[in-house]
Amino acid sequence: MTRTFFTSAFPPFHFFGDLANSGITELYLNKNSFVMAPESDTDTIPNTLQVLDLSDNMLIQVDFSMLTLRTLNLRNNDLGKDLEKAGYKRYGTIKLQNVDLSKNGIHSLLFIVFEGHSYLETLNLSDNALSDFSPDVSFMVRLKVLDLSKNKIKYFSQLSTMQNISRIAKQTHLKIDLSHNILECSCPSLVFLRWMFENQELFYNKDSYKCKSDNGTIIVLSRLQNTVFRSAKSCASYTALTIGISVLVVAVILILVGRLLYRYRWRLRYAYYMTRSKYKSDKLVNTEMTYAYNAFISYSEEEKDFVINECIPNLEEHEHLRLCIHQRDFIPGEEISQNITNGIHNSNKTICIITRAFLDSYYCMFEFNMARMESIYSREGHNILFLVFYEQILPRELPLIMLELVQHQSYIEYPDDLQGNVVFWNKIKEAIE
């Protein structure tokens, strides 16, 4: 029935059903105009049919049960797009031995397109546009010929495909035709080239194969061992360079991240502790601009007597102000850093008793920096820090950020005389009320 159905896009209605009892074994429907060749429940391929030729049509989809077919010729159709997402057979047992899918505009194949092809001996995929061959071939335990000539194959990307082919070849003496492909001689293809070298007996006319290097040079693979050696050497240098550059990039990123973290360390710490404090049920809540304390007193252990004997009597007992003193007001069992952050956040002002011991103390400087962050991020930029210099300290001994506060007059010096003490405590009271 070659050249019989010129004007029909489908085989005649109930065409296969009418042949059911004919005993037909071979059917040639090539060189017609079929676009689709579907099979229905009432129009199935005769169970005696072994050869079906649908070559040289315009098929975009084929859907057969193929229970008894041995040879299927679909050459020169347009099945490429369909084979990317579906197969050409219905589910069920098949006994196909020869399949010709050449010249179908195939760019890629569905991974399971050949599922169940355990009897397949010859597979022709030549004259297509395949750039890789990576379907599951593990079912093809009888495969003897795999024709991939006249494609655009660069290399086999899947190691499992190569391993399955090697396994099958040990049983069937499989031959593969990769002629008229421009293979790729590059680092990504090195595994494939090594596999070719180790399995040279698999390939037809292997000495005529060509590959394209990274610089565009076309190399004839007549001496495959030399090509593999050169590629391996080049890739080793490339790998070392890549690793070196990667390490350098990672190092630069880590340095930049480290510098950013260091630069914004106090901001990050403040954000962390403030976020944690939101979930504490016993946190003192600040609403309507009222605070649990008038001032948080930050001091080193050496100035404990000054705080107990002078700050508390002068500010709490005489002026009825409420001070947050860490030795007295911190919550037992809570982290020190969390106690500090909560105390500063719930105080109207933070008074730092500046001494050399204060500057050397980790927690004193932590309190100073948390108060700075509180000013910036919770008090709309209003300064809540008030520095009290309890001893004489040279400007060069101060941290730069503290020196900046001093230059803005946000400090007072502790006097040595009685009259000065009166003024001193009045200034403190004005600062924290």
Short mmCIF file of C-alpha atoms in Angstrom, two decimals:
data_model
loop_
_atom_site.label_atom_id
_atom_site.label_comp_id
_atom_site.label_asym_id
_atom_site.label_seq_id
_atom_site.Cartn_x
_atom_site.Cartn_y
_atom_site.Cartn_z
CA MET A 1 0.00 0.00 0.00
CA THR A 2 2.90 2.27 -0.74
CA ARG A 3 1.74 5.62 -2.17
CA THR A 4 -1.93 4.62 -1.74
CA PHE A 5 -3.37 7.24 0.65
CA PHE A 6 -2.10 10.53 -0.78
CA THR A 7 -4.95 12.68 0.50
CA SER A 8 -5.59 11.12 3.91
CA ALA A 9 -3.99 12.30 7.15
CA PHE A 10 -5.08 9.09 8.90
CA PRO A 11 -5.35 5.46 7.86
CA PRO A 12 -8.91 4.58 6.75
CA PHE A 13 -11.46 4.04 9.51
CA HIS A 14 -11.27 0.53 10.98
CA PHE A 15 -8.35 -0.16 8.66
CA PHE A 16 -6.44 -2.43 11.03
CA GLY A 17 -9.62 -4.13 12.23
CA ASP A 18 -10.47 -5.17 8.69
CA LEU A 19 -7.13 -6.96 8.50
CA ALA A 20 -7.60 -8.81 11.78
CA ASN A 21 -8.33 -12.20 10.24
CA SER A 22 -6.24 -11.82 7.12
CA GLY A 23 -3.15 -13.54 8.49
CA ILE A 24 -1.04 -10.64 7.23
CA THR A 25 2.56 -10.58 8.45
CA GLU A 26 3.96 -7.53 6.67
CA LEU A 27 2.30 -4.17 6.01
CA TYR A 28 3.89 -1.35 4.03
CA LEU A 29 2.19 2.02 4.41
CA ASN A 30 5.22 4.08 3.46
CA LYS A 31 5.26 7.15 1.23
CA ASN A 32 1.76 8.30 2.11
CA SER A 33 0.51 11.46 3.82
CA PHE A 34 -0.37 10.18 7.28
CA VAL A 35 0.02 12.71 10.08
CA MET A 36 -1.15 10.44 12.88
CA ALA A 37 -1.53 6.69 13.09
CA PRO A 38 -3.60 6.04 16.21
CA GLU A 39 -4.95 2.74 17.40
CA SER A 40 -8.34 2.31 19.09
CA ASP A 41 -9.84 -0.50 21.14
CA THR A 42 -11.81 -1.67 18.09
CA ASP A 43 -9.09 -1.06 15.52
CA THR A 44 -5.94 -2.86 16.66
CA ILE A 45 -2.95 -4.14 14.75
CA PRO A 46 -3.51 -7.74 13.56
CA ASN A 47 -1.87 -10.18 15.94
CA THR A 48 -0.10 -11.84 13.01
CA LEU A 49 1.65 -8.65 11.86
CA GLN A 50 5.42 -8.71 12.27
CA VAL A 51 6.63 -5.94 9.94
CA LEU A 52 5.09 -2.46 9.81
CA ASP A 53 6.56 0.19 7.52
CA LEU A 54 5.30 3.75 8.02
CA SER A 55 8.37 5.46 6.64
CA ASP A 56 8.26 8.58 4.47
CA ASN A 57 5.00 9.92 5.87
CA MET A 58 4.39 13.09 7.89
CA LEU A 59 3.68 11.43 11.21
CA ILE A 60 3.83 13.57 14.33
CA GLN A 61 2.42 10.88 16.63
CA VAL A 62 2.28 7.09 16.67
CA ASP A 63 0.46 5.03 19.28
CA PHE A 64 0.38 1.24 18.85
CA SER A 65 0.27 -1.74 21.18
CA MET A 66 2.79 -3.64 18.99
CA LEU A 67 2.32 -6.95 20.74
CA THR A 68 3.63 -9.07 17.86
CA LEU A 69 5.66 -6.64 15.76
CA ARG A 70 9.27 -7.54 15.11
CA THR A 71 10.21 -4.67 12.79
CA LEU A 72 8.97 -1.08 12.90
CA ASN A 73 10.12 1.41 10.28
CA LEU A 74 9.30 5.04 11.07
CA ARG A 75 12.05 6.61 9.01
CA ASN A 76 11.59 10.11 7.58
CA ASN A 77 8.67 11.37 9.64
CA ASP A 78 8.29 14.22 12.13
CA LEU A 79 8.21 12.41 15.47
CA GLY A 80 10.95 14.45 17.17
CA LYS A 81 8.75 16.53 19.46
CA ASP A 82 6.56 13.57 20.41
CA LEU A 83 9.56 11.42 21.37
CA GLU A 84 10.82 14.14 23.72
CA LYS A 85 7.75 13.71 25.94
CA ALA A 86 6.20 10.35 25.02
CA GLY A 87 6.90 7.01 23.39
CA TYR A 88 5.67 5.45 20.17
CA LYS A 89 4.07 2.40 21.79
CA ARG A 90 1.36 1.66 24.26
CA TYR A 91 2.20 0.05 27.55
CA GLY A 92 2.49 -3.70 27.43
CA THR A 93 4.80 -6.45 26.30
CA ILE A 94 6.61 -5.88 23.00
CA LYS A 95 8.94 -8.05 20.96
CA LEU A 96 10.39 -5.47 18.62
CA GLN A 97 13.75 -6.48 17.23
CA ASN A 98 14.36 -3.69 14.72
CA VAL A 99 13.33 -0.04 15.08
CA ASP A 100 14.17 2.69 12.58
CA LEU A 101 13.63 6.24 13.84
CA SER A 102 16.11 7.89 11.52
CA LYS A 103 15.44 11.26 9.95
CA ASN A 104 12.72 12.37 12.40
CA GLY A 105 14.10 15.71 13.59
CA ILE A 106 14.83 14.29 17.04
CA HIS A 107 16.70 16.69 19.33
CA SER A 108 16.34 14.72 22.56
CA LEU A 109 14.67 11.56 23.80
CA LEU A 110 12.44 10.87 26.78
CA PHE A 111 14.47 8.90 29.33
CA ILE A 112 12.01 5.97 29.33
CA VAL A 113 11.20 6.03 25.61
CA PHE A 114 12.73 2.56 25.13
CA GLU A 115 11.32 0.99 28.27
CA GLY A 116 10.47 -2.68 27.77
CA HIS A 117 12.58 -3.11 24.60
CA SER A 118 14.20 -6.28 25.87
CA TYR A 119 14.16 -7.99 22.42
CA LEU A 120 15.55 -5.04 20.49
CA GLU A 121 18.60 -5.86 18.37
CA THR A 122 18.88 -2.91 15.98
CA LEU A 123 18.10 0.72 16.77
CA ASN A 124 18.58 3.32 14.04
CA LEU A 125 18.59 6.94 15.23
CA SER A 126 20.76 8.29 12.45
CA ASP A 127 20.24 11.53 10.57
CA ASN A 128 18.62 13.39 13.47
CA ALA A 129 19.68 16.35 15.60
CA LEU A 130 20.69 14.60 18.83
CA SER A 131 23.40 16.40 20.79
CA ASP A 132 23.49 13.72 23.48
CA PHE A 133 22.34 10.15 23.94
CA SER A 134 21.04 9.58 27.45
CA PRO A 135 17.81 7.49 27.44
CA ASP A 136 17.55 4.43 29.64
CA VAL A 137 19.09 1.57 27.64
CA SER A 138 19.23 -0.91 30.51
CA PHE A 139 16.30 -2.87 28.99
CA MET A 140 18.07 -3.48 25.68
CA VAL A 141 19.88 -6.63 26.76
CA ARG A 142 19.93 -8.01 23.17
CA LEU A 143 21.01 -4.83 21.39
CA LYS A 144 23.59 -5.46 18.66
CA VAL A 145 23.53 -2.31 16.51
CA LEU A 146 23.08 1.28 17.65
CA ASP A 147 23.25 3.73 14.75
CA LEU A 148 23.79 7.32 15.92
CA SER A 149 25.50 8.56 12.79
CA LYS A 150 24.74 11.94 11.21
CA ASN A 151 23.63 13.64 14.41
CA LYS A 152 25.09 16.48 16.46
CA ILE A 153 26.34 14.35 19.31
CA LYS A 154 29.13 15.92 21.35
CA TYR A 155 29.45 13.23 23.99
CA PHE A 156 27.38 10.97 26.23
CA SER A 157 26.68 13.00 29.34
CA GLN A 158 25.35 10.21 31.56
CA LEU A 159 27.81 7.77 33.08
CA SER A 160 24.96 5.28 33.61
CA THR A 161 24.35 5.18 29.84
CA MET A 162 27.99 4.30 29.18
CA GLN A 163 27.99 1.68 31.92
CA ASN A 164 24.82 0.04 30.60
CA ILE A 165 26.18 -0.03 27.04
CA SER A 166 29.43 -1.64 28.23
CA ARG A 167 27.45 -4.25 30.14
CA ILE A 168 25.25 -5.07 27.14
CA ALA A 169 28.23 -5.18 24.77
CA LYS A 170 29.84 -7.98 26.79
CA GLN A 171 26.86 -10.19 25.95
CA THR A 172 25.91 -9.10 22.42
CA HIS A 173 29.11 -7.65 20.90
CA LEU A 174 27.22 -4.41 20.37
CA LYS A 175 28.43 -2.01 17.68
CA ILE A 176 27.85 1.74 17.75
CA ASP A 177 28.10 4.08 14.78
CA LEU A 178 29.04 7.65 15.70
CA SER A 179 30.32 8.64 12.28
CA HIS A 180 29.48 12.09 10.90
CA ASN A 181 29.18 13.60 14.36
CA ILE A 182 31.54 16.31 15.54
CA LEU A 183 32.39 15.09 19.01
CA GLU A 184 33.73 17.41 21.67
CA CYS A 185 37.27 17.26 23.02
CA SER A 186 36.92 19.22 26.24
CA CYS A 187 36.98 18.76 29.99
CA PRO A 188 33.24 17.96 30.23
CA SER A 189 33.68 15.22 27.61
CA LEU A 190 36.82 13.68 29.14
CA VAL A 191 34.93 10.84 30.84
CA PHE A 192 33.26 9.98 27.53
CA LEU A 193 36.57 10.06 25.62
CA ARG A 194 38.19 7.77 28.19
CA TRP A 195 35.24 5.41 27.92
CA MET A 196 35.61 5.38 24.13
CA PHE A 197 39.31 4.61 24.48
CA GLU A 198 38.63 1.76 26.91
CA ASN A 199 35.86 0.36 24.67
CA GLN A 200 37.22 0.98 21.17
CA GLU A 201 35.88 -2.34 19.91
CA LEU A 202 32.32 -0.97 20.23
CA PHE A 203 32.64 1.65 17.51
CA TYR A 204 32.32 1.39 13.74
CA ASN A 205 35.01 3.24 11.77
CA LYS A 206 36.36 4.86 14.92
CA ASP A 207 39.46 6.13 13.12
CA SER A 208 37.30 8.47 11.05
CA TYR A 209 35.65 10.12 14.05
CA LYS A 210 36.35 13.79 14.62
CA CYS A 211 36.17 16.02 17.63
CA LYS A 212 36.28 19.76 18.18
CA SER A 213 38.61 21.24 20.78
CA ASP A 214 37.91 24.32 22.89
CA ASN A 215 39.83 26.54 20.48
CA GLY A 216 37.74 25.34 17.53
CA THR A 217 40.34 22.99 16.05
CA ILE A 218 38.93 19.82 14.48
CA ILE A 219 40.89 16.72 15.51
CA VAL A 220 40.68 13.32 13.81
CA LEU A 221 40.46 10.63 16.47
CA SER A 222 42.69 8.17 14.65
CA ARG A 223 44.97 8.15 17.70
CA LEU A 224 42.43 8.28 20.47
CA GLN A 225 44.96 7.55 23.20
CA ASN A 226 46.94 10.70 22.42
CA THR A 227 43.76 12.78 22.35
CA VAL A 228 42.66 11.46 25.74
CA PHE A 229 46.12 12.08 27.20
CA ARG A 230 46.22 15.68 25.94
CA SER A 231 42.69 16.37 27.16
CA ALA A 232 43.44 14.89 30.58
CA LYS A 233 46.59 17.00 30.91
CA SER A 234 44.78 20.15 29.82
CA CYS A 235 41.86 19.47 32.13
CA ALA A 236 44.18 18.84 35.08
CA SER A 237 45.64 22.32 34.62
CA TYR A 238 42.17 23.73 34.09
CA THR A 239 40.89 21.97 37.21
CA ALA A 240 43.79 23.28 39.28
CA LEU A 241 43.17 26.78 37.95
CA THR A 242 39.44 26.48 38.63
CA ILE A 243 40.07 25.26 42.17
CA GLY A 244 42.57 28.05 42.75
CA ILE A 245 40.18 30.71 41.47
CA SER A 246 37.31 29.19 43.45
CA VAL A 247 39.36 29.19 46.65
CA LEU A 248 40.39 32.78 45.98
CA VAL A 249 36.80 33.86 45.34
CA VAL A 250 35.59 32.09 48.48
CA ALA A 251 38.41 33.68 50.49
CA VAL A 252 37.54 37.14 49.17
CA ILE A 253 33.85 36.58 49.94
CA LEU A 254 34.68 35.38 53.45
CA ILE A 255 36.90 38.40 54.03
CA LEU A 256 34.19 40.76 52.79
CA VAL A 257 31.55 39.01 54.86
CA GLY A 258 33.87 39.06 57.86
CA ARG A 259 34.50 42.76 57.44
CA LEU A 260 30.79 43.46 57.09
CA LEU A 261 30.00 41.36 60.14
CA TYR A 262 32.71 43.13 62.10
CA ARG A 263 31.55 46.54 60.94
CA TYR A 264 27.94 45.89 61.85
CA ARG A 265 28.60 43.55 64.78
CA TRP A 266 26.93 45.77 67.35
CA ARG A 267 23.93 46.39 65.13
CA LEU A 268 23.53 42.64 64.58
CA ARG A 269 23.94 41.87 68.26
CA TYR A 270 21.43 44.51 69.19
CA ALA A 271 18.91 43.19 66.63
CA TYR A 272 19.45 39.64 67.88
CA TYR A 273 18.87 40.42 71.54
CA MET A 274 15.94 42.74 70.84
CA THR A 275 14.30 40.04 68.74
CA ARG A 276 14.76 37.52 71.52
CA SER A 277 13.37 39.89 74.10
CA LYS A 278 10.09 40.18 72.18
CA TYR A 279 9.30 36.58 73.07
CA LYS A 280 10.05 36.87 76.77
CA SER A 281 6.86 37.01 78.78
CA ASP A 282 8.59 38.70 81.71
CA LYS A 283 10.00 41.54 79.57
CA LEU A 284 9.18 45.02 80.83
CA VAL A 285 7.10 46.60 78.12
CA ASN A 286 7.80 50.21 77.15
CA THR A 287 4.62 51.98 76.06
CA GLU A 288 3.66 55.63 75.70
CA MET A 289 7.28 56.72 76.24
CA THR A 290 7.42 55.45 79.83
CA TYR A 291 10.33 53.39 81.08
CA ALA A 292 10.85 51.02 83.96
CA TYR A 293 14.06 52.87 84.88
CA ASN A 294 15.25 56.44 84.64
CA ALA A 295 18.76 55.28 83.91
CA PHE A 296 20.83 52.18 83.30
CA ILE A 297 24.17 52.49 85.14
CA SER A 298 27.10 50.91 83.29
CA TYR A 299 30.25 50.53 85.37
CA SER A 300 33.18 48.22 85.98
CA GLU A 301 33.57 46.12 89.10
CA GLU A 302 36.21 48.56 90.44
CA GLU A 303 33.57 51.34 90.61
CA LYS A 304 31.00 49.27 92.51
CA ASP A 305 31.55 51.26 95.73
CA PHE A 306 30.97 54.54 93.89
CA VAL A 307 27.66 53.27 92.53
CA ILE A 308 26.46 51.86 95.86
CA ASN A 309 27.70 54.66 98.12
CA GLU A 310 27.07 57.68 95.89
CA CYS A 311 24.87 56.98 92.87
CA ILE A 312 22.11 55.14 94.70
CA PRO A 313 21.89 57.57 97.68
CA ASN A 314 22.07 60.73 95.55
CA LEU A 315 19.77 59.66 92.73
CA GLU A 316 17.41 57.07 94.16
CA GLU A 317 17.09 58.06 97.80
CA HIS A 318 17.30 61.85 97.44
CA GLU A 319 15.84 62.39 93.97
CA HIS A 320 13.51 59.36 93.88
CA LEU A 321 14.85 58.20 90.50
CA ARG A 322 14.87 54.54 89.52
CA LEU A 323 18.24 53.11 88.48
CA CYS A 324 18.97 49.79 86.79
CA ILE A 325 21.97 48.30 88.61
CA HIS A 326 23.15 45.02 87.19
CA GLN A 327 24.12 43.50 90.55
CA ARG A 328 20.66 44.23 91.88
CA ASP A 329 18.18 44.32 88.99
CA PHE A 330 19.32 41.71 86.49
CA ILE A 331 17.03 38.66 86.26
CA PRO A 332 18.71 35.55 87.69
CA GLY A 333 19.14 32.74 85.16
CA GLU A 334 18.90 35.05 82.15
CA GLU A 335 21.88 35.50 79.85
CA ILE A 336 24.03 38.48 80.81
CA SER A 337 23.86 39.89 77.28
CA GLN A 338 20.07 39.59 77.26
CA ASN A 339 19.82 41.23 80.68
CA ILE A 340 21.98 44.11 79.47
CA THR A 341 19.92 44.66 76.31
CA ASN A 342 16.63 44.52 78.20
CA GLY A 343 17.93 46.86 80.92
CA ILE A 344 19.08 49.46 78.39
CA HIS A 345 15.88 49.18 76.35
CA ASN A 346 13.73 49.69 79.45
CA SER A 347 15.74 52.68 80.69
CA ASN A 348 15.31 56.30 79.63
CA LYS A 349 19.07 56.94 79.64
CA THR A 350 22.30 54.99 79.97
CA ILE A 351 25.04 56.43 82.20
CA CYS A 352 28.54 55.05 81.66
CA ILE A 353 31.07 55.49 84.47
CA ILE A 354 34.20 55.81 82.33
CA THR A 355 37.47 54.54 83.77
CA ARG A 356 40.38 52.61 82.34
CA ALA A 357 38.88 49.49 83.88
CA PHE A 358 35.63 50.29 82.02
CA LEU A 359 37.50 50.53 78.71
CA ASP A 360 39.21 47.19 79.37
CA SER A 361 35.99 45.40 80.34
CA TYR A 362 34.22 43.36 77.64
CA TYR A 363 30.77 43.73 79.19
CA CYS A 364 31.20 47.45 79.88
CA MET A 365 32.01 48.09 76.23
CA PHE A 366 29.15 45.77 75.28
CA GLU A 367 26.78 47.95 77.34
CA PHE A 368 28.20 51.11 75.75
CA ASN A 369 27.69 49.77 72.22
CA MET A 370 24.23 48.38 72.93
CA ALA A 371 23.21 51.82 74.19
CA ARG A 372 24.51 53.33 70.94
CA MET A 373 22.41 50.87 68.94
CA GLU A 374 19.39 51.64 71.12
CA SER A 375 19.81 55.34 70.30
CA ILE A 376 19.97 54.69 66.56
CA TYR A 377 17.33 52.01 66.08
CA SER A 378 14.82 52.38 68.91
CA ARG A 379 14.95 56.06 69.91
CA GLU A 380 14.79 57.62 66.43
CA GLY A 381 18.39 58.81 66.63
CA HIS A 382 18.06 60.55 70.01
CA ASN A 383 21.18 60.05 72.10
CA ILE A 384 20.54 58.17 75.34
CA LEU A 385 24.20 57.90 76.36
CA PHE A 386 25.65 60.09 79.08
CA LEU A 387 29.33 59.64 79.92
CA VAL A 388 30.73 60.26 83.38
CA PHE A 389 34.53 60.40 83.48
CA TYR A 390 35.36 59.13 86.94
CA GLU A 391 39.11 59.47 86.34
CA GLN A 392 41.34 61.47 84.03
CA ILE A 393 41.79 59.72 80.67
CA LEU A 394 43.69 61.08 77.69
CA PRO A 395 41.77 61.38 74.39
CA ARG A 396 44.16 58.98 72.67
CA GLU A 397 43.16 56.27 75.16
CA LEU A 398 39.50 56.44 74.12
CA PRO A 399 37.88 54.44 71.32
CA LEU A 400 37.07 56.61 68.31
CA ILE A 401 33.31 56.25 68.71
CA MET A 402 33.52 57.31 72.35
CA LEU A 403 35.77 60.23 71.45
CA GLU A 404 33.09 61.37 69.00
CA LEU A 405 30.53 61.45 71.82
CA VAL A 406 32.94 63.44 73.99
CA GLN A 407 33.37 65.97 71.19
CA HIS A 408 29.59 66.42 71.16
CA GLN A 409 29.68 67.34 74.87
CA SER A 410 27.73 64.25 75.97
CA TYR A 411 29.82 63.82 79.09
CA ILE A 412 30.67 65.21 82.53
CA GLU A 413 33.72 64.83 84.75
CA TYR A 414 33.44 63.73 88.35
CA PRO A 415 34.67 66.60 90.59
CA ASP A 416 36.98 66.35 93.58
CA ASP A 417 35.42 69.10 95.72
CA LEU A 418 32.20 69.22 97.74
CA GLN A 419 30.69 72.20 95.90
CA GLY A 420 31.37 70.55 92.58
CA ASN A 421 29.55 67.44 93.77
CA VAL A 422 26.31 69.39 94.15
CA VAL A 423 26.52 70.66 90.58
CA PHE A 424 27.57 67.20 89.38
CA TRP A 425 24.53 65.40 90.79
CA ASN A 426 22.19 68.12 89.56
CA LYS A 427 23.59 67.66 86.05
CA ILE A 428 23.12 63.91 86.30
CA LYS A 429 19.53 64.40 87.44
CA GLU A 430 18.81 66.76 84.53
CA ALA A 431 20.32 64.32 82.06
CA ILE A 432 18.25 61.32 83.08
CA GLU A 433 14.88 62.80 83.99
#
